[in-house]
mmCIF file of C-alpha atoms in Angstrom:
data_model
loop_
_atom_site.group_PDB
_atom_site.id
_atom_site.type_symbol
_atom_site.label_atom_id
_atom_site.label_comp_id
_atom_site.label_asym_id
_atom_site.label_seq_id
_atom_site.Cartn_x
_atom_site.Cartn_y
_atom_site.Cartn_z
ATOM 1 C CA MET A 71 20.516 -7.605 10.086
ATOM 2 C CA LYS A 72 19.962 -10.019 7.190
ATOM 3 C CA ILE A 73 17.014 -9.715 4.812
ATOM 4 C CA SER A 74 15.558 -13.058 5.917
ATOM 5 C CA GLN A 75 15.638 -11.919 9.552
ATOM 6 C CA LEU A 76 13.868 -8.677 8.603
ATOM 7 C CA LYS A 77 11.120 -10.564 6.778
ATOM 8 C CA LYS A 78 10.539 -12.773 9.828
ATOM 9 C CA MET A 79 10.474 -9.667 12.025
ATOM 10 C CA ILE A 80 7.887 -8.031 9.739
ATOM 11 C CA SER A 81 5.636 -11.080 9.916
ATOM 12 C CA SER A 82 5.863 -11.381 13.681
ATOM 13 C CA CYS A 83 5.434 -7.653 14.262
ATOM 14 C CA PHE A 84 2.359 -7.560 12.062
ATOM 15 C CA LYS A 85 0.927 -10.648 13.684
ATOM 16 C CA TYR A 86 1.433 -9.359 17.214
ATOM 17 C CA SER A 87 0.673 -5.648 16.754
ATOM 18 C CA LEU A 88 4.009 -4.040 17.359
ATOM 19 C CA PHE A 89 3.569 -1.502 14.548
ATOM 20 C CA LEU A 90 3.096 2.057 15.670
ATOM 21 C CA LEU A 91 0.811 4.488 13.847
ATOM 22 C CA ILE A 92 -1.508 1.626 12.917
ATOM 23 C CA PRO A 93 -4.705 0.583 14.669
ATOM 24 C CA SER A 94 -4.182 -2.313 17.026
ATOM 25 C CA LEU A 95 -4.040 -5.664 15.280
ATOM 26 C CA SER A 96 -4.271 -8.745 17.406
ATOM 27 C CA TYR A 97 -3.894 -11.174 14.526
ATOM 28 C CA ALA A 98 -3.796 -10.897 10.762
ATOM 29 C CA ASP A 99 -4.258 -13.708 8.273
ATOM 30 C CA LYS A 100 -2.802 -14.097 4.818
ATOM 31 C CA ALA A 101 -5.411 -12.725 2.434
ATOM 32 C CA ARG A 102 -6.657 -14.066 -0.870
ATOM 33 C CA PHE A 103 -5.695 -11.699 -3.673
ATOM 34 C CA GLY A 104 -9.027 -12.223 -5.472
ATOM 35 C CA ASP A 105 -10.951 -10.974 -2.409
ATOM 36 C CA PHE A 106 -8.705 -7.904 -2.172
ATOM 37 C CA CYS A 107 -9.060 -7.248 -5.908
ATOM 38 C CA ARG A 108 -12.865 -7.403 -5.898
ATOM 39 C CA SER A 109 -13.067 -5.243 -2.734
ATOM 40 C CA MET A 110 -11.084 -2.425 -4.359
ATOM 41 C CA ALA A 111 -12.855 -2.476 -7.756
ATOM 42 C CA GLY A 112 -14.857 0.642 -8.586
ATOM 43 C CA GLN A 113 -14.712 4.412 -8.867
ATOM 44 C CA TRP A 114 -13.545 6.345 -5.805
ATOM 45 C CA GLN A 115 -12.992 9.973 -4.857
ATOM 46 C CA GLY A 116 -11.595 11.910 -1.922
ATOM 47 C CA THR A 117 -8.463 13.732 -0.895
ATOM 48 C CA SER A 118 -4.827 12.748 -1.024
ATOM 49 C CA ALA A 119 -1.881 14.148 0.911
ATOM 50 C CA LYS A 120 1.673 13.495 1.918
ATOM 51 C CA LEU A 121 3.046 14.497 5.291
ATOM 52 C CA LYS A 122 3.313 18.311 5.612
ATOM 53 C CA GLN A 123 1.543 18.931 2.285
ATOM 54 C CA PRO A 124 -1.936 20.326 1.754
ATOM 55 C CA PRO A 125 -4.564 17.790 0.639
ATOM 56 C CA ILE A 126 -5.613 17.711 -3.013
ATOM 57 C CA GLN A 127 -8.805 16.336 -4.579
ATOM 58 C CA THR A 128 -8.157 12.900 -6.028
ATOM 59 C CA SER A 129 -10.097 10.239 -7.860
ATOM 60 C CA VAL A 130 -9.144 6.566 -8.075
ATOM 61 C CA SER A 131 -10.329 4.131 -10.748
ATOM 62 C CA ALA A 132 -9.843 0.509 -9.753
ATOM 63 C CA ILE A 133 -10.257 -2.341 -12.228
ATOM 64 C CA CYS A 134 -10.135 -5.966 -11.125
ATOM 65 C CA SER A 135 -9.497 -8.507 -13.889
ATOM 66 C CA ALA A 136 -12.208 -11.083 -14.625
ATOM 67 C CA ASP A 137 -10.133 -13.852 -13.009
ATOM 68 C CA GLY A 138 -9.392 -11.724 -9.905
ATOM 69 C CA ARG A 139 -5.610 -12.028 -10.360
ATOM 70 C CA GLN A 140 -4.802 -8.445 -11.442
ATOM 71 C CA LEU A 141 -5.792 -5.088 -9.996
ATOM 72 C CA LEU A 142 -5.126 -1.785 -11.722
ATOM 73 C CA LEU A 143 -5.456 1.397 -9.631
ATOM 74 C CA SER A 144 -5.264 4.710 -11.481
ATOM 75 C CA VAL A 145 -4.887 7.726 -9.176
ATOM 76 C CA SER A 146 -5.889 10.966 -10.933
ATOM 77 C CA ARG A 147 -3.222 13.182 -9.371
ATOM 78 C CA SER A 148 -0.201 12.419 -7.319
ATOM 79 C CA ALA A 149 1.153 14.595 -4.557
ATOM 80 C CA ARG A 150 4.365 15.155 -6.566
ATOM 81 C CA HIS A 151 3.176 15.564 -10.151
ATOM 82 C CA PRO A 152 0.010 16.844 -11.827
ATOM 83 C CA PHE A 153 -0.175 13.568 -13.800
ATOM 84 C CA SER A 154 -1.998 10.372 -12.991
ATOM 85 C CA GLU A 155 -0.169 7.413 -11.550
ATOM 86 C CA THR A 156 -0.839 3.722 -12.051
ATOM 87 C CA TRP A 157 -0.474 0.906 -9.540
ATOM 88 C CA TRP A 158 -0.618 -2.530 -11.220
ATOM 89 C CA PHE A 159 -0.926 -5.354 -8.678
ATOM 90 C CA ARG A 160 -0.695 -8.989 -9.821
ATOM 91 C CA GLU A 161 -1.015 -12.233 -7.961
ATOM 92 C CA ARG A 162 2.245 -14.145 -8.361
ATOM 93 C CA GLY A 163 2.202 -17.407 -6.403
ATOM 94 C CA GLU A 164 2.127 -16.562 -2.694
ATOM 95 C CA SER A 165 3.145 -12.943 -3.356
ATOM 96 C CA THR A 166 1.549 -9.824 -4.759
ATOM 97 C CA TYR A 167 3.715 -8.141 -7.374
ATOM 98 C CA LEU A 168 3.453 -4.379 -8.001
ATOM 99 C CA ILE A 169 4.548 -2.214 -10.904
ATOM 100 C CA TYR A 170 4.143 1.517 -10.222
ATOM 101 C CA PHE A 171 4.472 4.231 -12.845
ATOM 102 C CA ASP A 172 3.671 7.934 -13.022
ATOM 103 C CA GLY A 173 5.007 8.906 -16.468
ATOM 104 C CA VAL A 174 7.766 11.067 -14.966
ATOM 105 C CA GLU A 175 10.089 8.892 -12.937
ATOM 106 C CA GLU A 176 11.440 5.437 -13.734
ATOM 107 C CA ASP A 177 8.908 2.633 -13.215
ATOM 108 C CA LYS A 178 9.189 0.873 -9.854
ATOM 109 C CA SER A 179 8.436 -2.750 -9.044
ATOM 110 C CA GLN A 180 8.255 -4.697 -5.834
ATOM 111 C CA SER A 181 6.912 -7.854 -4.237
ATOM 112 C CA PHE A 182 4.546 -7.796 -1.241
ATOM 113 C CA SER A 183 2.856 -10.185 1.164
ATOM 114 C CA LEU A 184 -0.898 -9.583 1.502
ATOM 115 C CA TYR A 185 -2.681 -9.757 4.867
ATOM 116 C CA GLN A 186 -6.258 -9.165 6.020
ATOM 117 C CA GLN A 187 -7.934 -8.405 9.319
ATOM 118 C CA ASN A 188 -11.469 -7.201 10.037
ATOM 119 C CA GLY A 189 -12.120 -6.308 6.407
ATOM 120 C CA SER A 190 -8.930 -4.234 6.035
ATOM 121 C CA TYR A 191 -5.931 -5.225 3.904
ATOM 122 C CA SER A 192 -2.166 -4.684 4.254
ATOM 123 C CA LEU A 193 0.555 -5.259 1.713
ATOM 124 C CA LEU A 194 4.018 -5.536 3.304
ATOM 125 C CA GLY A 195 7.266 -5.561 1.355
ATOM 126 C CA GLU A 196 10.852 -4.515 1.175
ATOM 127 C CA GLY A 197 11.994 -1.968 -1.385
ATOM 128 C CA LYS A 198 13.457 1.491 -1.827
ATOM 129 C CA LEU A 199 11.882 4.864 -1.242
ATOM 130 C CA ASP A 200 13.751 8.062 -2.059
ATOM 131 C CA LYS A 201 16.764 5.852 -2.900
ATOM 132 C CA ARG A 202 16.816 4.478 0.665
ATOM 133 C CA PRO A 203 16.211 0.829 1.630
ATOM 134 C CA ALA A 204 12.837 0.545 3.335
ATOM 135 C CA LEU A 205 10.062 -1.674 4.587
ATOM 136 C CA ILE A 206 6.913 -0.483 2.837
ATOM 137 C CA GLN A 207 3.338 -0.953 3.956
ATOM 138 C CA LEU A 208 0.302 -0.217 1.795
ATOM 139 C CA ARG A 209 -2.702 -0.387 4.129
ATOM 140 C CA PHE A 210 -6.324 -0.237 2.965
ATOM 141 C CA GLU A 211 -8.478 0.523 6.017
ATOM 142 C CA ALA A 212 -12.208 -0.076 5.597
ATOM 143 C CA LYS A 213 -14.117 3.146 6.328
ATOM 144 C CA ASP A 214 -17.877 3.566 5.912
ATOM 145 C CA LYS A 215 -18.521 2.417 2.328
ATOM 146 C CA GLY A 216 -14.977 3.120 1.164
ATOM 147 C CA TRP A 217 -11.328 2.913 2.093
ATOM 148 C CA ILE A 218 -8.462 4.928 3.512
ATOM 149 C CA TRP A 219 -5.269 3.956 1.693
ATOM 150 C CA LEU A 220 -2.262 4.597 3.919
ATOM 151 C CA GLN A 221 1.253 4.365 2.554
ATOM 152 C CA ASN A 222 3.761 3.911 5.383
ATOM 153 C CA VAL A 223 7.520 3.430 5.393
ATOM 154 C CA GLN A 224 10.225 2.277 7.776
ATOM 155 C CA TYR A 225 13.722 3.170 6.572
ATOM 156 C CA LEU A 226 16.288 0.435 7.151
ATOM 157 C CA ASP A 227 19.285 2.782 7.201
ATOM 158 C CA ASP A 228 18.347 4.499 10.476
ATOM 159 C CA ASP A 229 17.373 3.451 13.984
ATOM 160 C CA THR A 230 13.654 4.185 13.701
ATOM 161 C CA ASP A 231 11.796 1.029 14.687
ATOM 162 C CA ARG A 232 8.315 2.009 13.535
ATOM 163 C CA TYR A 233 6.448 2.808 10.369
ATOM 164 C CA LEU A 234 6.177 6.474 9.436
ATOM 165 C CA PHE A 235 3.262 7.985 7.539
ATOM 166 C CA TYR A 236 4.247 8.705 3.931
ATOM 167 C CA ARG A 237 0.941 9.382 2.134
ATOM 168 C CA GLY A 238 -2.792 8.873 2.525
ATOM 169 C CA ILE A 239 -5.523 8.577 -0.105
ATOM 170 C CA GLU A 240 -9.217 8.686 0.730
ATOM 171 C CA MET A 241 -11.305 6.349 -1.464
ATOM 172 C CA MET A 242 -15.021 7.039 -1.031
ATOM 173 C CA PRO A 243 -17.919 6.300 -3.403
ATOM 174 C CA PRO A 244 -18.612 9.276 -5.707
ATOM 175 C CA ALA A 245 -21.477 11.539 -4.653
ATOM 176 C CA HIS A 246 -24.306 11.296 -7.163
#
């Protein structure tokens, strides 16, 4: 299947709720990056875990630039390394561009499309995970006064036709 066909499939699947492991979505609209940026800004805490790993306490610092075109998320601990990791999202035309770095592995970059429905946000893009071609979804589900950040993957080199859970990060306001 060609890349352009996959991108069309992603858009139609997202629009018509064919994704598994995701709450039902009847229709999602393209989101404004500035709204997403301002929604994420702040200090967050909670747990983080990958599939089949015990949860660890995590804090997330999110800084939205004054013009609402850049979002920097610093996660205090990753599930792989004891170091922090940084997710730098930037508005780039119709796309959202990401640079990810953790200080251990080579920096990763990727382009996403940003969608919104019922106060939740999804970034959908094509990239590589564990050296395998994949469709990647970063989903920020609104929960209480915070967010659940789900990282899902669909590998393109096998017959699985659904997104698989990769990692989840709870982002709740700090207890005072």
